[in-house]
Amino acid sequence: MNSKWVFHIGYATIALIMPGHPSEIISLTAFGSSSLLIIDIFYYLRYKISKKEVKMAILEGDYLKVAKVQEDNEEMLLAKENVVGVGTGHKIKDGKDTGEPSIVVFVSQKIDKALIKPNDLIPETVEKFKTDVIETGEIFAGTEGIEEKKEEEIGVEVLRQRIRPAKGGFSVGHYKITAGTIATCVYDLYPFPGIPPKYYILSNNHVLANSNDAKIGDPILQPGPYDGGSVPKDIIARLSRFVPIKFMKPGYAPCNYVDAAIAEGNFHELDREIYWIGYVKQVNSRPKVGDLVEKTGRTTNFTTGRIIALNATVNVNYGGGRVARFCRQIMTTCMSGPGDSGSLVCDIKEGAVGLLFAGSARVTVINSILYVQSLLHIRLHP
Amino acid sequence: MCSHFYILDFILSFLDKYLSPSVSGAILKNMSIQEVLKEIRYWIDIEGVEAIGEGENCIIVFISAENEEIRKKIPTEYKGYPVKIEVSGIISTQ
């Protein structure tokens, strides 16, 4: 048996998912069953045979048994927090390959056992086979930026925690999604000056309204479901308004201007301060190319970037083959990762510039804050 | 009236042919960059183009990956504005 093949399969679970969409990658770590479905679909599309058939064709002997045990337990292992992939490989001890077939569990970060919830601990053996835990960092579509991401992951836990009153920069999400970020808290545009009738959390449509697939009044969780938020314990607000996203169809490519939504919460549970940035001091209606900007987001924490393009037309992938065209967008150097959607991007004088919603390993895309305020009829400042 | 246009057209094509692009570009820059961006919005339908935007006195075209075919389809200058091509990767929601 050629051990290279074994490792090939060991990494297959991860490597073959990488061309997917980041939101699907999040679902991989969040929901074992859905990730298995993605894997199976991929195998079917790529090889026109099932994943099981691929494994059976390549593996033999003990490796076949390990692969069978892996397959039976994959869902259970992927459901654990921090696990990003499972494979078949060799047990590595003190940095040396022991040659012993084992179930390899890939985690985003190796954490002290004392800090992990009992249910999320990786068992030392699964059905008599030893497990080997390998730290990979978070897995993204493509390979660029993974090392940078690993560094940025340090200390991520703070912004994924439950916090009351809820602040900008922290995890949030519709109960059916994974997690995004709270931009800040806002109020109705009118009456002004006057007594605002309601107060809201601001974030993206795809964070608070599940990319149009939500009903007004749906529960919004803080932290988001991927970060442990659950109904009813962590309901912070109810979906109030969203700007529907118009997806492209053959011969139809309408312009969207914002991916934005608001959810109404209790004033006493909402704080419009943004972690590490502070309070928005103004709305920057005329950002310029070259301006420095900053944001705090649930995944990459506090980051800075530089505006590289204005008035941009961008095609954005929403997963599942859906693409939406956005016009009049602001583009910056890369300053975000999956889960940062919804972050408020400010200039270095705390002037609100826009709402972060998309990106790649090289760039970040932001809705102009003027469009966000206007289309949602909200006010960020004063 | 029509002859005036022919004369203007002749002068512009002369400038284009014999002067450097920046000189002819400066003369041709009678459209704002916003107007130009509207005019070239269809470039985003070129396969591999992810975004088009306004850079610092230039047009920036973001492409998913390095690709000579795309570079051939996009001019280095349009209506007097330099066109820069940047590799952005595929852009997705985050």
PDB file of C-alpha atoms in Angstrom, chain A residues 21-23 179 206 255 259 289 308-318 325 327-328 331 336-341 356-365, chain B residues 33-35 37-38 40-46 49-66 86-94:
ATOM      1  CA  HIS A  21     -17.570  29.140  -1.593  1.00  0.00           C
ATOM      2  CA  PRO A  22     -16.515  30.495   1.820  1.00  0.00           C
ATOM      3  CA  SER A  23     -20.045  30.286   3.168  1.00  0.00           C
ATOM      4  CA  ALA A 179     -22.427  33.969  11.765  1.00  0.00           C
ATOM      5  CA  HIS A 206     -27.068  37.719   4.128  1.00  0.00           C
ATOM      6  CA  CYS A 255     -27.555  46.511 -10.054  1.00  0.00           C
ATOM      7  CA  ASP A 259     -26.446  43.969   1.107  1.00  0.00           C
ATOM      8  CA  VAL A 289      -8.810  56.374  -3.203  1.00  0.00           C
ATOM      9  CA  ILE A 308      -8.141  51.042  -3.907  1.00  0.00           C
ATOM     10  CA  ALA A 309     -11.260  51.725  -5.992  1.00  0.00           C
ATOM     11  CA  LEU A 310     -14.506  53.681  -5.831  1.00  0.00           C
ATOM     12  CA  ASN A 311     -17.686  53.499  -7.864  1.00  0.00           C
ATOM     13  CA  ALA A 312     -16.970  49.843  -8.545  1.00  0.00           C
ATOM     14  CA  THR A 313     -19.230  47.338 -10.281  1.00  0.00           C
ATOM     15  CA  VAL A 314     -18.649  43.900  -8.782  1.00  0.00           C
ATOM     16  CA  ASN A 315     -20.075  40.423  -9.359  1.00  0.00           C
ATOM     17  CA  VAL A 316     -20.387  38.705  -5.990  1.00  0.00           C
ATOM     18  CA  ASN A 317     -20.845  34.974  -5.399  1.00  0.00           C
ATOM     19  CA  TYR A 318     -23.493  33.994  -2.861  1.00  0.00           C
ATOM     20  CA  ARG A 325     -24.088  42.366  -9.325  1.00  0.00           C
ATOM     21  CA  CYS A 327     -22.757  48.846  -8.360  1.00  0.00           C
ATOM     22  CA  ARG A 328     -21.153  51.917  -6.767  1.00  0.00           C
ATOM     23  CA  MET A 331     -13.015  48.316  -2.748  1.00  0.00           C
ATOM     24  CA  SER A 336     -11.509  40.709   6.127  1.00  0.00           C
ATOM     25  CA  GLY A 337     -12.402  37.025   6.110  1.00  0.00           C
ATOM     26  CA  PRO A 338     -15.548  34.883   6.150  1.00  0.00           C
ATOM     27  CA  GLY A 339     -17.680  35.894   9.147  1.00  0.00           C
ATOM     28  CA  ASP A 340     -16.640  39.555   9.019  1.00  0.00           C
ATOM     29  CA  SER A 341     -19.659  40.406   6.873  1.00  0.00           C
ATOM     30  CA  LEU A 356     -18.394  45.294   4.593  1.00  0.00           C
ATOM     31  CA  PHE A 357     -20.072  42.362   2.842  1.00  0.00           C
ATOM     32  CA  ALA A 358     -17.757  40.541   0.429  1.00  0.00           C
ATOM     33  CA  GLY A 359     -14.166  39.905  -0.485  1.00  0.00           C
ATOM     34  CA  SER A 360     -11.479  37.583  -1.683  1.00  0.00           C
ATOM     35  CA  ALA A 361      -7.928  36.791  -0.657  1.00  0.00           C
ATOM     36  CA  ARG A 362      -6.846  40.122  -2.213  1.00  0.00           C
ATOM     37  CA  VAL A 363      -9.707  42.600  -1.812  1.00  0.00           C
ATOM     38  CA  THR A 364     -12.610  43.561   0.430  1.00  0.00           C
ATOM     39  CA  VAL A 365     -15.864  45.017  -0.909  1.00  0.00           C
TER      40      VAL A 365
ATOM     41  CA  ILE B  33     -14.318  59.007 -15.092  1.00  0.00           C
ATOM     42  CA  GLN B  34     -17.833  58.263 -13.793  1.00  0.00           C
ATOM     43  CA  GLU B  35     -19.226  58.632 -17.306  1.00  0.00           C
ATOM     44  CA  LEU B  37     -17.199  53.778 -16.047  1.00  0.00           C
ATOM     45  CA  LYS B  38     -20.854  53.753 -17.073  1.00  0.00           C
ATOM     46  CA  ILE B  40     -17.521  50.394 -19.973  1.00  0.00           C
ATOM     47  CA  ARG B  41     -19.713  48.640 -17.442  1.00  0.00           C
ATOM     48  CA  TYR B  42     -20.232  45.839 -19.929  1.00  0.00           C
ATOM     49  CA  TRP B  43     -16.583  44.833 -19.477  1.00  0.00           C
ATOM     50  CA  ILE B  44     -17.747  43.036 -16.344  1.00  0.00           C
ATOM     51  CA  ASP B  45     -19.469  40.525 -18.605  1.00  0.00           C
ATOM     52  CA  ILE B  46     -16.070  39.410 -19.927  1.00  0.00           C
ATOM     53  CA  VAL B  49     -13.562  40.025 -14.881  1.00  0.00           C
ATOM     54  CA  GLU B  50     -14.751  40.353 -11.279  1.00  0.00           C
ATOM     55  CA  ALA B  51     -15.056  44.101 -10.863  1.00  0.00           C
ATOM     56  CA  ILE B  52     -14.429  47.470 -12.499  1.00  0.00           C
ATOM     57  CA  GLY B  53     -13.840  50.626 -10.529  1.00  0.00           C
ATOM     58  CA  GLU B  54     -12.363  54.080 -10.325  1.00  0.00           C
ATOM     59  CA  GLY B  55      -8.785  54.187  -9.089  1.00  0.00           C
ATOM     60  CA  GLU B  56      -6.628  57.268  -8.662  1.00  0.00           C
ATOM     61  CA  ASN B  57      -7.082  58.958 -12.065  1.00  0.00           C
ATOM     62  CA  CYS B  58      -7.402  55.559 -13.681  1.00  0.00           C
ATOM     63  CA  ILE B  59      -9.785  52.716 -14.306  1.00  0.00           C
ATOM     64  CA  ILE B  60      -9.091  49.501 -12.425  1.00  0.00           C
ATOM     65  CA  VAL B  61     -10.275  46.144 -13.721  1.00  0.00           C
ATOM     66  CA  PHE B  62     -10.172  43.310 -11.197  1.00  0.00           C
ATOM     67  CA  ILE B  63      -9.786  39.842 -12.625  1.00  0.00           C
ATOM     68  CA  SER B  64     -10.182  36.439 -10.970  1.00  0.00           C
ATOM     69  CA  ALA B  65      -6.773  35.131 -12.072  1.00  0.00           C
ATOM     70  CA  GLU B  66      -3.883  36.093 -14.302  1.00  0.00           C
ATOM     71  CA  GLU B  86      -5.376  43.822 -10.811  1.00  0.00           C
ATOM     72  CA  VAL B  87      -5.822  40.196  -9.805  1.00  0.00           C
ATOM     73  CA  SER B  88      -8.468  40.080  -7.074  1.00  0.00           C
ATOM     74  CA  GLY B  89      -9.419  36.405  -7.007  1.00  0.00           C
ATOM     75  CA  ILE B  90     -13.084  35.385  -7.033  1.00  0.00           C
ATOM     76  CA  ILE B  91     -15.180  37.686  -4.859  1.00  0.00           C
ATOM     77  CA  SER B  92     -17.698  36.115  -2.494  1.00  0.00           C
ATOM     78  CA  THR B  93     -19.835  37.156   0.451  1.00  0.00           C
ATOM     79  CA  GLN B  94     -18.103  36.926   3.781  1.00  0.00           C
TER      80      GLN B  94
END
